[in-house]
Amino acid sequence: MVEGGIAKADKTEFTECWRTTWKTPYIMRLALSAGIGGLLFGYDTGVISGALLFIREDFDEVDKKTWLQSTIVSMAVAGAIVGAAVGGWINDKFGRRMSILIADVLFLIGAIVMAFAPAPWVIIVGRIFVGFGVGMASMTSPLYISEASPARIRGALVSTNGLLITGGQFFSYLINLAFVHTPGTWRWMLGVAGVPAIVQFVLMLSLPESPRWLYRKDRIAESRAILERIYPADEVEAEMLALKESVEAEKADEAIIGDSFSAKIKGAFGNPVVRRGLAAGITVQVAQQFVGINTVMYYSPSIVQFAGYASNKTAMALSLITSGLNAVGSIVSMMFVDRYGRRKLMIISMFGIITCLIILATVFSQAAIHAPKIDPMESRTFAPNATCPAYVPLAAENAPPSRWNCMKCLRSECGFCASGVQPYAPGACVVLSDDMKATCGSRGRTYFKDGCPSKFGFLAIVFLGLYIIVYAPGMGTVPWIVNSEIYPLRYRGVGGGIAAVSNWVSNLIVSESFLSLTHALGSSGTFLLFAGFSTIGLFFIWLLVPETKGLQFEEVEKLLEAGYKPSLLRRRNKKGKEVDTA
């Protein structure tokens, strides 16, 4: 996942972070308490992947309508778009701490509504409430940590929020696996999110507001009191002076461009430097989603079933690997992003993503071609009135041989009862129903309705893991780092907000359409489509996104003033030196 991001932090910063927080544990208490918002963010975006398998079993209409499955998943994203937008206003008006408390209440309401939902539409309502909380947490938690952290370890502490996001996703897969055999399965999976929300709410009640927000509201004495708990005594005056200068500069900028949101938007698009920054920032955020990452995070158990693993428990156990790799990749990114650069990491990541998606498309294509054949006699005699309606004419005794296989059977909205002799032998194409699944299971056979038994299934799992490995250190975290550096100071909030909304909207489009695409194009065609989108994204990253590694904010601004062009497109003079033609 993607959203939320991880701030840059080098090795020295981590060493200093450990030393400082050991001497002043109050700082880590602030960071971890606020960081629970990241944990909730990751948990609520990841838990639905496993819960959806059991929601489908409890509600036939959900099982039969892919658009309803997509809506259950994507409504949290739709809610996050609203939550992020409203959260910005709440942050400025009522403070970071209040925004986190409100997000916790929304998380808790959503968790309770989903846990006791009597119908699919109630689950959707609960997902919307959770989305509101996710949207607010995605922007507020890192902001609170950043403003309540000493400058020298700020990047490392903000990184804890990003780690907790991927850690929350990993935790959600463990919870899913833990409740597989528990009555109420998905209700427990979705309801557990209320527990950390309550914990964070209680912790935040005992913590202060952001010192920067307090100073901005002329509550200077309160701001100083908090800084005295964070900084050594000999550094407090310097920090107060820096805070005063920063807030005064911010107010001066607002006096020029206006304080209203519309004035800031107009000023941003009227400024060529900000426009170029937005072109780069929006490009990396949209590309992050259109490589298909959240289809993997939201639907990984379903994808594993597409690969031929019918058991819900097996599907969730295998998908746990993808979540774990995503968390590890976040740590790898923090280690290398300042060494090798943002642009290089993203481009390398995109090449790896495209390669893995093409291979996955090939694997799923071969799995479909070589799916087990249909046995006409078995399909005809398996059980009374059990034959798939679309296959009835082909199952007659005198019917000519058919080219039907398991995949053709599933695409006809029927089920496949695998051979009891060996998994890849011809099986029966039967009606799609829970009763038929039980009948098939009672004979010691496996019932498939999402994917077919395949010798290629393990390859899908391998390259799904490789996809995460190449995604997480590059496209997983770097787009958020780029968006924290690419805009001039006075437009950083507006620019980052516009780019974040583009990320959530892209997320919504991809997550809402994935199951419908797999139904229309098949798994192979869908992964190939994402490979095409990734290729387009790679081109625009190469064309529009400059390298910002090691540059001061002023240097980034000057780079954009000149107009960035990749070296291949820069005109050279007679001496072979590059000439800026912008």
Coordinates of C-alpha atoms in Angstrom, one line a residue:
M1 CA 0.0 0.0 0.0
V2 CA 1.0 2.0 -0.7
E3 CA -0.6 5.4 0.6
G4 CA 0.8 7.3 3.5
G5 CA 4.4 7.0 2.5
I6 CA 7.7 7.0 4.5
A7 CA 9.8 10.0 5.0
K8 CA 13.5 9.9 4.1
A9 CA 15.9 9.0 6.8
D10 CA 19.6 8.0 6.5
K11 CA 21.8 5.8 8.7
T12 CA 23.1 8.7 10.8
E13 CA 19.6 9.9 11.5
F14 CA 18.6 6.4 12.7
T15 CA 21.6 6.3 15.1
E16 CA 20.8 9.7 16.4
C17 CA 17.1 8.8 16.7
W18 CA 17.9 5.8 18.9
R19 CA 20.3 7.9 21.1
T20 CA 17.8 10.7 21.5
T21 CA 14.7 8.7 22.2
W22 CA 16.7 6.6 24.8
K23 CA 17.5 9.8 26.6
T24 CA 14.0 11.3 26.1
P25 CA 11.5 8.4 25.9
Y26 CA 8.6 11.0 25.8
I27 CA 9.5 11.7 22.1
M28 CA 9.0 8.0 21.2
R29 CA 5.8 8.0 23.2
L30 CA 4.5 10.8 21.0
A31 CA 5.6 9.2 17.8
L32 CA 4.3 5.7 18.5
S33 CA 1.0 7.0 19.9
A34 CA 0.3 9.0 16.8
G35 CA 1.7 6.2 14.7
I36 CA -1.1 3.9 15.7
G37 CA -3.1 5.9 13.1
G38 CA -0.7 4.4 10.5
L39 CA -1.3 0.9 12.0
L40 CA -5.1 1.4 11.7
F41 CA -4.6 2.8 8.2
G42 CA -2.7 -0.4 7.1
Y43 CA -5.0 -2.7 9.0
D44 CA -8.3 -1.4 7.5
T45 CA -6.9 -1.3 3.9
G46 CA -5.5 -4.8 4.2
V47 CA -8.1 -6.8 6.3
I48 CA -10.8 -6.6 3.6
S49 CA -8.8 -8.9 1.4
G50 CA -9.4 -12.0 3.6
A51 CA -12.7 -10.9 5.0
L52 CA -14.2 -10.7 1.5
L53 CA -13.7 -14.4 1.0
F54 CA -16.1 -15.1 3.9
I55 CA -18.5 -12.3 3.2
R56 CA -19.0 -14.0 -0.2
E57 CA -19.9 -17.2 1.6
D58 CA -22.5 -15.5 3.9
F59 CA -24.1 -13.4 1.2
D60 CA -25.0 -15.0 -2.2
E61 CA -25.6 -11.7 -3.9
V62 CA -22.0 -10.6 -3.0
D63 CA -20.6 -13.9 -4.4
K64 CA -22.5 -13.6 -7.7
K65 CA -21.9 -9.8 -8.3
T66 CA -18.3 -8.8 -8.8
W67 CA -19.3 -5.1 -8.8
L68 CA -20.7 -5.5 -5.3
Q69 CA -17.4 -7.1 -4.1
S70 CA -15.5 -4.2 -5.7
T71 CA -17.8 -1.7 -4.1
I72 CA -17.3 -3.2 -0.6
V73 CA -13.5 -2.9 -1.1
S74 CA -13.4 0.5 -2.8
M75 CA -15.8 2.4 -0.6
A76 CA -13.1 2.8 2.0
V77 CA -11.0 4.5 -0.6
A78 CA -13.9 6.7 -1.6
G79 CA -14.3 7.7 2.0
A80 CA -10.6 8.3 2.3
I81 CA -10.8 10.9 -0.5
V82 CA -13.4 12.8 1.6
G83 CA -11.6 12.2 4.8
A84 CA -8.3 13.6 3.5
A85 CA -10.0 16.7 2.1
V86 CA -12.0 17.4 5.3
G87 CA -9.1 16.4 7.5
G88 CA -7.0 19.2 6.1
W89 CA -9.5 21.8 7.2
I90 CA -10.0 20.1 10.7
N91 CA -6.2 20.0 11.1
D92 CA -5.9 23.7 10.6
K93 CA -9.1 24.7 12.5
F94 CA -9.0 22.3 15.5
G95 CA -5.5 20.9 15.6
R96 CA -3.7 17.7 14.8
R97 CA -4.5 16.0 18.1
M98 CA -8.3 16.6 17.6
S99 CA -8.1 15.3 14.1
I100 CA -6.5 12.1 15.3
L101 CA -9.2 11.7 18.0
I102 CA -12.0 12.2 15.4
A103 CA -10.3 9.7 13.1
D104 CA -10.3 7.1 16.0
V105 CA -14.0 7.7 16.6
L106 CA -14.7 7.1 12.9
F107 CA -12.5 4.0 12.9
L108 CA -14.5 2.6 15.9
I109 CA -17.9 3.5 14.4
G110 CA -16.9 1.8 11.1
A111 CA -15.6 -1.3 12.9
I112 CA -18.8 -1.7 14.9
V113 CA -21.1 -1.2 11.9
M114 CA -19.2 -3.8 9.9
A115 CA -19.0 -6.3 12.7
F116 CA -22.8 -6.3 13.2
A117 CA -23.8 -5.8 9.5
P118 CA -26.9 -7.7 8.6
A119 CA -26.6 -7.0 4.9
P120 CA -24.0 -6.0 2.3
W121 CA -25.1 -2.4 2.1
V122 CA -24.5 -2.0 5.9
I123 CA -20.9 -3.3 5.3
I124 CA -20.5 -0.6 2.7
V125 CA -21.7 2.0 5.1
G126 CA -19.1 0.8 7.7
R127 CA -16.4 0.8 5.0
I128 CA -17.2 4.5 4.2
F129 CA -16.8 5.4 7.9
V130 CA -13.5 3.5 8.0
G131 CA -12.5 5.4 4.9
F132 CA -13.1 8.7 6.5
G133 CA -10.8 7.7 9.3
V134 CA -8.2 6.3 6.9
G135 CA -8.1 9.6 4.9
M136 CA -7.7 11.7 8.1
A137 CA -5.0 9.4 9.5
S138 CA -3.1 9.2 6.3
M139 CA -2.3 12.9 6.5
T140 CA -2.6 13.7 10.2
S141 CA -0.4 11.1 11.9
P142 CA 2.8 11.9 10.0
L143 CA 2.1 15.6 10.3
Y144 CA 1.7 15.4 14.1
I145 CA 4.9 13.2 14.4
S146 CA 6.8 15.7 12.2
E147 CA 5.8 18.7 14.2
A148 CA 6.4 17.1 17.6
S149 CA 9.8 15.7 16.7
P150 CA 13.3 17.2 17.0
A151 CA 14.5 18.4 13.6
R152 CA 17.6 16.2 13.6
I153 CA 15.6 12.9 13.9
R154 CA 12.4 14.0 12.2
G155 CA 12.8 11.8 9.1
A156 CA 13.5 8.7 11.2
L157 CA 10.5 9.3 13.5
V158 CA 8.1 10.0 10.6
S159 CA 9.4 6.7 9.1
T160 CA 7.8 4.9 12.0
N161 CA 4.3 5.9 10.6
G162 CA 5.1 4.3 7.2
L163 CA 6.4 1.2 8.8
L164 CA 3.3 0.9 10.9
I165 CA 1.2 1.2 7.8
T166 CA 2.8 -1.8 6.2
G167 CA 3.0 -3.5 9.6
G168 CA -0.8 -3.0 10.0
Q169 CA -1.4 -4.7 6.6
F170 CA 0.8 -7.6 7.7
F171 CA -1.1 -7.7 11.1
S172 CA -4.4 -7.8 9.2
Y173 CA -3.4 -10.9 7.4
L174 CA -2.4 -12.6 10.6
I175 CA -5.8 -11.7 12.2
N176 CA -7.5 -13.0 9.1
L177 CA -5.7 -16.3 9.4
A178 CA -6.4 -16.5 13.1
F179 CA -10.2 -16.2 12.7
V180 CA -10.6 -18.7 9.7
H181 CA -12.3 -21.3 11.9
T182 CA -14.0 -19.0 14.3
P183 CA -17.8 -18.5 14.0
G184 CA -18.5 -15.1 12.6
T185 CA -15.1 -15.1 10.7
W186 CA -15.3 -11.8 8.8
R187 CA -17.2 -10.0 11.5
W188 CA -14.3 -10.6 13.9
M189 CA -11.7 -9.7 11.2
L190 CA -13.4 -6.3 10.6
G191 CA -14.4 -5.6 14.2
V192 CA -10.9 -6.1 15.6
A193 CA -10.0 -2.7 14.1
G194 CA -11.9 -1.0 16.9
V195 CA -9.4 -2.2 19.6
P196 CA -6.3 -0.2 18.4
A197 CA -8.6 2.8 17.7
I198 CA -9.7 2.8 21.4
V199 CA -6.1 2.4 22.5
Q200 CA -5.0 5.4 20.4
F201 CA -7.9 7.5 21.6
V202 CA -7.0 6.9 25.2
L203 CA -3.3 7.6 24.6
M204 CA -3.9 10.8 22.6
L205 CA -6.1 12.2 25.4
S206 CA -3.0 12.3 27.6
L207 CA -0.7 13.9 24.9
P208 CA -0.4 17.5 23.9
E209 CA -1.3 19.3 20.7
S210 CA 1.4 20.0 18.1
P211 CA 3.7 22.9 19.2
R212 CA 3.6 24.4 15.8
W213 CA -0.2 24.5 15.7
L214 CA -0.3 26.0 19.2
Y215 CA 2.2 28.7 18.2
R216 CA 0.2 29.5 15.1
K217 CA -2.9 30.0 17.3
D218 CA -0.8 32.4 19.5
R219 CA -0.8 29.9 22.4
I220 CA 3.0 30.5 22.8
A221 CA 3.4 29.5 26.4
E222 CA 1.8 26.0 25.7
S223 CA 4.0 25.6 22.7
R224 CA 7.1 26.4 24.7
A225 CA 6.1 23.9 27.5
I226 CA 5.9 21.1 24.9
L227 CA 9.3 22.0 23.3
E228 CA 10.9 22.0 26.8
R229 CA 9.9 18.3 27.1
I230 CA 11.2 17.4 23.6
Y231 CA 14.5 19.4 23.4
P232 CA 17.4 19.9 25.8
A233 CA 17.2 23.1 27.8
D234 CA 20.0 24.8 25.8
E235 CA 18.1 24.2 22.5
V236 CA 14.7 25.4 23.4
E237 CA 15.3 29.1 22.7
A238 CA 16.7 28.4 19.3
E239 CA 13.7 26.2 18.4
M240 CA 11.3 28.9 19.6
L241 CA 13.1 31.4 17.4
A242 CA 13.0 29.0 14.4
L243 CA 9.3 28.3 15.0
K244 CA 8.6 32.1 15.2
E245 CA 10.4 32.7 11.9
S246 CA 8.7 29.8 10.2
V247 CA 5.2 30.8 11.3
E248 CA 5.8 34.5 10.4
A249 CA 7.1 33.5 6.9
E250 CA 4.0 31.3 6.4
K251 CA 1.7 34.2 7.4
A252 CA 3.6 36.6 5.1
D253 CA 3.1 34.1 2.2
E254 CA -0.6 33.9 3.0
A255 CA -0.9 37.7 2.9
I256 CA 0.5 37.6 -0.7
I257 CA -1.5 34.7 -2.1
G258 CA -4.5 34.7 0.2
D259 CA -5.5 32.5 3.0
S260 CA -8.5 30.8 1.4
F261 CA -8.2 27.4 -0.2
S262 CA -9.3 28.6 -3.6
A263 CA -6.7 31.4 -3.5
K264 CA -4.0 28.8 -2.8
I265 CA -5.2 26.6 -5.6
K266 CA -5.3 29.5 -8.1
G267 CA -1.8 30.6 -7.0
A268 CA -0.4 27.1 -7.4
F269 CA -1.6 26.6 -11.0
G270 CA -0.6 30.1 -11.9
N271 CA 3.0 29.4 -10.8
P272 CA 5.2 27.6 -13.5
V273 CA 7.5 26.1 -10.8
V274 CA 4.5 24.6 -8.9
R275 CA 2.9 23.4 -12.2
R276 CA 6.1 21.5 -13.0
G277 CA 6.2 20.2 -9.5
L278 CA 2.6 19.0 -9.8
A279 CA 3.3 17.3 -13.1
A280 CA 6.1 15.3 -11.4
G281 CA 4.2 14.8 -8.1
I282 CA 0.9 13.7 -9.7
T283 CA 2.7 11.5 -12.2
V284 CA 4.4 9.4 -9.5
Q285 CA 1.2 9.2 -7.4
V286 CA -1.0 8.0 -10.3
A287 CA 1.7 5.6 -11.5
Q288 CA 2.0 4.1 -8.0
Q289 CA -1.7 3.0 -8.2
F290 CA -1.9 2.0 -11.9
V291 CA 0.9 -0.6 -11.5
G292 CA -1.9 -2.5 -9.8
I293 CA -0.4 -2.6 -6.3
N294 CA -3.7 -2.2 -4.4
T295 CA -5.3 -5.0 -6.3
V296 CA -2.6 -7.2 -4.9
M297 CA -3.0 -5.8 -1.3
Y298 CA -6.9 -5.8 -1.4
Y299 CA -7.4 -8.9 -3.4
S300 CA -4.3 -11.1 -2.9
P301 CA -6.3 -14.0 -1.4
S302 CA -8.6 -13.9 -4.4
I303 CA -5.6 -13.7 -6.8
V304 CA -4.1 -16.8 -5.1
Q305 CA -7.4 -18.6 -5.7
F306 CA -7.3 -17.5 -9.3
A307 CA -3.9 -19.3 -9.4
G308 CA -5.6 -22.6 -8.4
Y309 CA -5.6 -22.7 -4.6
A310 CA -9.2 -23.2 -3.6
S311 CA -9.0 -23.2 0.2
N312 CA -9.6 -19.8 1.9
K313 CA -7.1 -20.7 4.6
T314 CA -4.4 -21.6 2.1
A315 CA -5.1 -18.5 0.0
M316 CA -4.8 -16.2 3.1
A317 CA -1.6 -18.0 4.3
L318 CA 0.1 -17.5 0.9
S319 CA -1.1 -13.9 0.6
L320 CA 0.5 -13.2 4.0
I321 CA 3.8 -13.5 2.2
T322 CA 3.0 -10.5 0.0
S323 CA 2.2 -8.3 3.0
G324 CA 5.3 -9.3 4.8
L325 CA 7.5 -8.6 1.7
N326 CA 5.8 -5.1 1.5
A327 CA 6.8 -4.3 5.1
V328 CA 10.4 -5.5 4.5
G329 CA 10.6 -3.4 1.3
S330 CA 9.7 -0.3 3.2
I331 CA 12.8 -0.8 5.4
V332 CA 14.9 -1.4 2.3
S333 CA 13.7 1.8 0.8
M334 CA 14.7 3.8 3.9
M335 CA 18.2 2.3 3.6
F336 CA 18.8 3.1 -0.1
V337 CA 16.7 6.1 -1.1
D338 CA 19.4 8.6 0.0
R339 CA 22.2 6.5 -1.4
Y340 CA 20.9 5.8 -5.0
G341 CA 18.4 8.6 -5.5
R342 CA 14.6 8.8 -5.9
R343 CA 14.4 8.8 -9.7
K344 CA 16.8 5.9 -10.1
L345 CA 14.9 3.8 -7.6
M346 CA 11.6 4.4 -9.2
I347 CA 12.8 3.7 -12.7
I348 CA 14.5 0.4 -11.6
S349 CA 11.3 -0.5 -9.7
M350 CA 9.1 0.2 -12.7
F351 CA 11.3 -2.1 -15.0
G352 CA 11.0 -4.8 -12.4
I353 CA 7.2 -4.3 -12.0
I354 CA 6.6 -4.5 -15.8
T355 CA 8.7 -7.6 -16.1
C356 CA 6.8 -9.3 -13.2
L357 CA 3.4 -8.3 -14.6
I358 CA 4.2 -9.7 -18.1
I359 CA 5.4 -13.0 -16.5
L360 CA 2.3 -13.1 -14.3
A361 CA 0.1 -12.6 -17.4
T362 CA 1.9 -15.4 -19.2
V363 CA 1.6 -17.7 -16.1
F364 CA -2.2 -17.1 -15.8
S365 CA -2.6 -17.5 -19.6
Q366 CA -0.8 -20.9 -19.6
A367 CA -2.8 -22.0 -16.5
A368 CA -6.0 -21.3 -18.4
I369 CA -4.8 -23.1 -21.6
H370 CA -3.6 -26.1 -19.6
A371 CA -6.5 -26.3 -17.2
P372 CA -7.9 -29.8 -16.5
K373 CA -10.4 -31.1 -19.1
I374 CA -14.0 -31.7 -18.5
D375 CA -15.1 -35.4 -18.2
P376 CA -18.6 -35.6 -19.9
M377 CA -19.7 -38.7 -18.1
E378 CA -18.7 -37.4 -14.7
S379 CA -20.4 -34.1 -15.4
R380 CA -23.6 -36.0 -16.4
T381 CA -23.7 -38.6 -13.6
F382 CA -22.0 -36.7 -10.7
A383 CA -25.3 -36.0 -8.9
P384 CA -29.0 -35.5 -9.9
N385 CA -29.4 -32.1 -11.8
A386 CA -25.8 -31.3 -11.1
T387 CA -24.5 -30.7 -14.6
C388 CA -23.6 -27.1 -15.5
P389 CA -26.6 -25.8 -17.6
A390 CA -24.2 -24.4 -20.3
Y391 CA -22.6 -27.9 -20.6
V392 CA -25.7 -30.0 -20.6
P393 CA -25.8 -30.4 -24.5
L394 CA -22.1 -31.3 -24.5
A395 CA -22.5 -33.9 -21.8
A396 CA -25.0 -36.1 -23.7
E397 CA -23.9 -39.7 -24.5
N398 CA -23.7 -39.2 -28.3
A399 CA -22.3 -35.6 -28.2
P400 CA -19.1 -35.0 -30.1
P401 CA -15.9 -34.5 -28.1
S402 CA -15.7 -31.0 -26.5
R403 CA -12.8 -28.6 -26.0
W404 CA -14.2 -27.5 -22.7
N405 CA -11.8 -27.3 -19.8
C406 CA -12.1 -26.1 -16.2
M407 CA -11.5 -22.5 -17.1
K408 CA -14.3 -22.6 -19.7
C409 CA -16.5 -24.1 -17.1
L410 CA -15.9 -21.3 -14.6
R411 CA -16.4 -18.6 -17.2
S412 CA -19.8 -20.1 -17.8
E413 CA -20.6 -19.3 -14.1
C414 CA -20.4 -23.0 -13.0
G415 CA -18.1 -24.9 -10.6
F416 CA -15.5 -27.5 -11.2
C417 CA -15.2 -30.6 -9.0
A418 CA -11.7 -31.9 -9.4
S419 CA -10.8 -35.5 -10.0
G420 CA -10.5 -37.6 -6.9
V421 CA -7.6 -39.6 -8.5
Q422 CA -5.1 -36.8 -9.1
P423 CA -5.6 -33.0 -9.2
Y424 CA -4.9 -32.3 -12.8
A425 CA -7.1 -35.1 -14.3
P426 CA -10.4 -34.4 -16.0
G427 CA -13.2 -33.5 -13.6
A428 CA -16.9 -32.6 -13.5
C429 CA -18.4 -29.3 -14.6
V430 CA -21.3 -28.8 -12.2
V431 CA -23.7 -26.1 -11.0
L432 CA -22.4 -23.3 -8.9
S433 CA -23.9 -23.6 -5.4
D434 CA -22.9 -24.2 -1.8
D435 CA -24.7 -27.6 -1.8
M436 CA -22.6 -28.7 -4.8
K437 CA -19.5 -27.6 -3.0
A438 CA -20.5 -29.6 0.0
T439 CA -21.3 -32.7 -2.1
C440 CA -17.9 -32.4 -3.9
G441 CA -16.1 -32.1 -0.6
S442 CA -17.9 -35.1 0.9
R443 CA -16.4 -37.3 -1.7
G444 CA -12.8 -36.1 -0.8
R445 CA -12.6 -33.8 -3.8
T446 CA -11.9 -30.1 -4.2
Y447 CA -14.5 -27.7 -5.5
F448 CA -13.1 -24.7 -7.6
K449 CA -15.1 -21.6 -8.5
D450 CA -12.5 -18.8 -8.8
G451 CA -9.5 -20.6 -10.4
C452 CA -8.5 -24.0 -11.7
P453 CA -6.0 -26.5 -10.3
S454 CA -2.8 -25.8 -12.1
K455 CA 0.8 -26.9 -12.3
F456 CA 1.6 -23.2 -12.9
G457 CA 0.0 -22.0 -9.6
F458 CA 3.2 -21.9 -7.6
L459 CA 4.8 -19.7 -10.3
A460 CA 2.0 -17.2 -9.8
I461 CA 2.9 -17.1 -6.1
V462 CA 6.6 -16.7 -6.8
F463 CA 6.2 -13.8 -9.2
L464 CA 3.6 -12.2 -7.0
G465 CA 6.2 -12.1 -4.3
L466 CA 8.9 -10.8 -6.7
Y467 CA 6.4 -8.1 -7.8
I468 CA 6.1 -6.9 -4.2
I469 CA 9.9 -7.1 -3.8
V470 CA 10.6 -4.7 -6.8
Y471 CA 7.6 -2.5 -6.0
A472 CA 8.0 -1.7 -2.3
P473 CA 11.5 -0.1 -2.2
G474 CA 10.8 2.1 -5.2
M475 CA 7.3 2.8 -6.3
G476 CA 5.9 1.9 -2.8
T477 CA 7.6 4.7 -0.8
V478 CA 9.5 7.1 -3.1
P479 CA 6.4 8.9 -4.6
W480 CA 5.6 10.2 -1.1
I481 CA 9.2 11.3 -0.6
V482 CA 9.2 13.2 -3.9
N483 CA 6.0 15.0 -3.0
S484 CA 7.5 16.2 0.2
E485 CA 10.4 17.9 -1.6
I486 CA 9.1 18.9 -5.0
Y487 CA 7.0 22.0 -4.1
P488 CA 8.1 25.5 -2.9
L489 CA 7.4 25.9 0.8
R490 CA 4.4 28.1 0.6
Y491 CA 2.7 25.6 -1.8
R492 CA 3.8 22.4 -0.1
G493 CA 0.5 21.7 1.6
V494 CA -1.6 22.5 -1.4
G495 CA 0.7 20.6 -3.9
G496 CA 1.0 17.6 -1.6
G497 CA -2.8 17.6 -1.1
I498 CA -3.6 17.7 -4.8
A499 CA -1.1 14.8 -5.4
A500 CA -2.5 12.8 -2.5
V501 CA -6.1 13.2 -3.9
S502 CA -4.9 12.0 -7.3
N503 CA -3.4 9.0 -5.5
W504 CA -6.7 8.1 -3.7
V505 CA -8.8 8.7 -6.9
S506 CA -6.5 6.4 -8.9
N507 CA -6.7 3.9 -6.1
L508 CA -10.5 4.0 -6.2
I509 CA -10.5 3.5 -10.0
V510 CA -8.2 0.5 -9.9
S511 CA -9.7 -1.2 -6.9
E512 CA -13.3 -0.7 -8.1
S513 CA -12.6 -2.1 -11.6
F514 CA -10.2 -5.0 -10.8
L515 CA -12.8 -7.8 -10.3
S516 CA -14.8 -6.6 -13.3
L517 CA -11.7 -6.6 -15.4
T518 CA -10.7 -10.1 -14.4
H519 CA -14.3 -11.2 -15.2
A520 CA -14.1 -9.5 -18.7
L521 CA -10.4 -10.0 -19.6
G522 CA -9.4 -12.9 -17.4
S523 CA -6.5 -12.7 -14.9
S524 CA -4.0 -12.8 -17.7
G525 CA -5.5 -9.9 -19.6
T526 CA -5.8 -7.8 -16.5
F527 CA -2.2 -8.2 -15.5
L528 CA -1.2 -7.5 -19.1
L529 CA -3.3 -4.3 -19.0
F530 CA -1.5 -3.2 -15.8
A531 CA 1.8 -3.9 -17.5
G532 CA 0.7 -1.5 -20.3
F533 CA -0.2 1.2 -17.7
S534 CA 3.1 0.7 -16.0
T535 CA 5.0 1.2 -19.3
I536 CA 3.2 4.5 -19.8
G537 CA 4.0 5.5 -16.2
L538 CA 7.6 4.6 -16.6
F539 CA 7.8 6.9 -19.7
F540 CA 6.3 9.9 -17.9
I541 CA 8.5 9.3 -14.8
W542 CA 11.5 9.4 -17.1
L543 CA 10.2 12.5 -18.8
L544 CA 8.9 14.6 -16.0
V545 CA 10.5 13.6 -12.6
P546 CA 13.9 15.2 -11.7
E547 CA 16.3 13.7 -9.2
T548 CA 16.0 15.6 -5.9
K549 CA 18.5 13.5 -3.9
G550 CA 20.8 15.7 -1.8
L551 CA 19.2 19.0 -3.0
Q552 CA 18.1 21.8 -0.7
F553 CA 14.5 22.9 -1.2
E554 CA 15.8 26.1 -2.9
E555 CA 17.9 24.1 -5.3
V556 CA 14.8 21.9 -6.2
E557 CA 12.9 25.2 -6.9
K558 CA 15.7 26.5 -9.2
L559 CA 15.8 23.2 -11.0
L560 CA 12.1 23.5 -11.8
E561 CA 12.4 27.1 -12.7
A562 CA 14.8 26.1 -15.5
G563 CA 12.4 23.3 -16.6
Y564 CA 13.5 19.7 -16.2
K565 CA 14.5 17.6 -19.2
P566 CA 16.0 14.1 -19.1
S567 CA 19.6 14.1 -20.4
L568 CA 18.6 12.3 -23.6
L569 CA 16.5 15.2 -24.6
R570 CA 18.9 18.0 -23.7
R571 CA 20.6 19.7 -26.7
R572 CA 24.4 19.6 -26.7
N573 CA 26.7 22.4 -28.0
K574 CA 29.6 21.9 -30.3
K575 CA 31.9 21.0 -27.3
G576 CA 29.6 18.2 -26.3
K577 CA 28.2 19.9 -23.2
E578 CA 24.5 19.9 -22.4
V579 CA 22.7 23.1 -23.0
D580 CA 19.5 24.0 -21.2
T581 CA 16.8 24.7 -23.8
A582 CA 13.9 25.3 -21.4

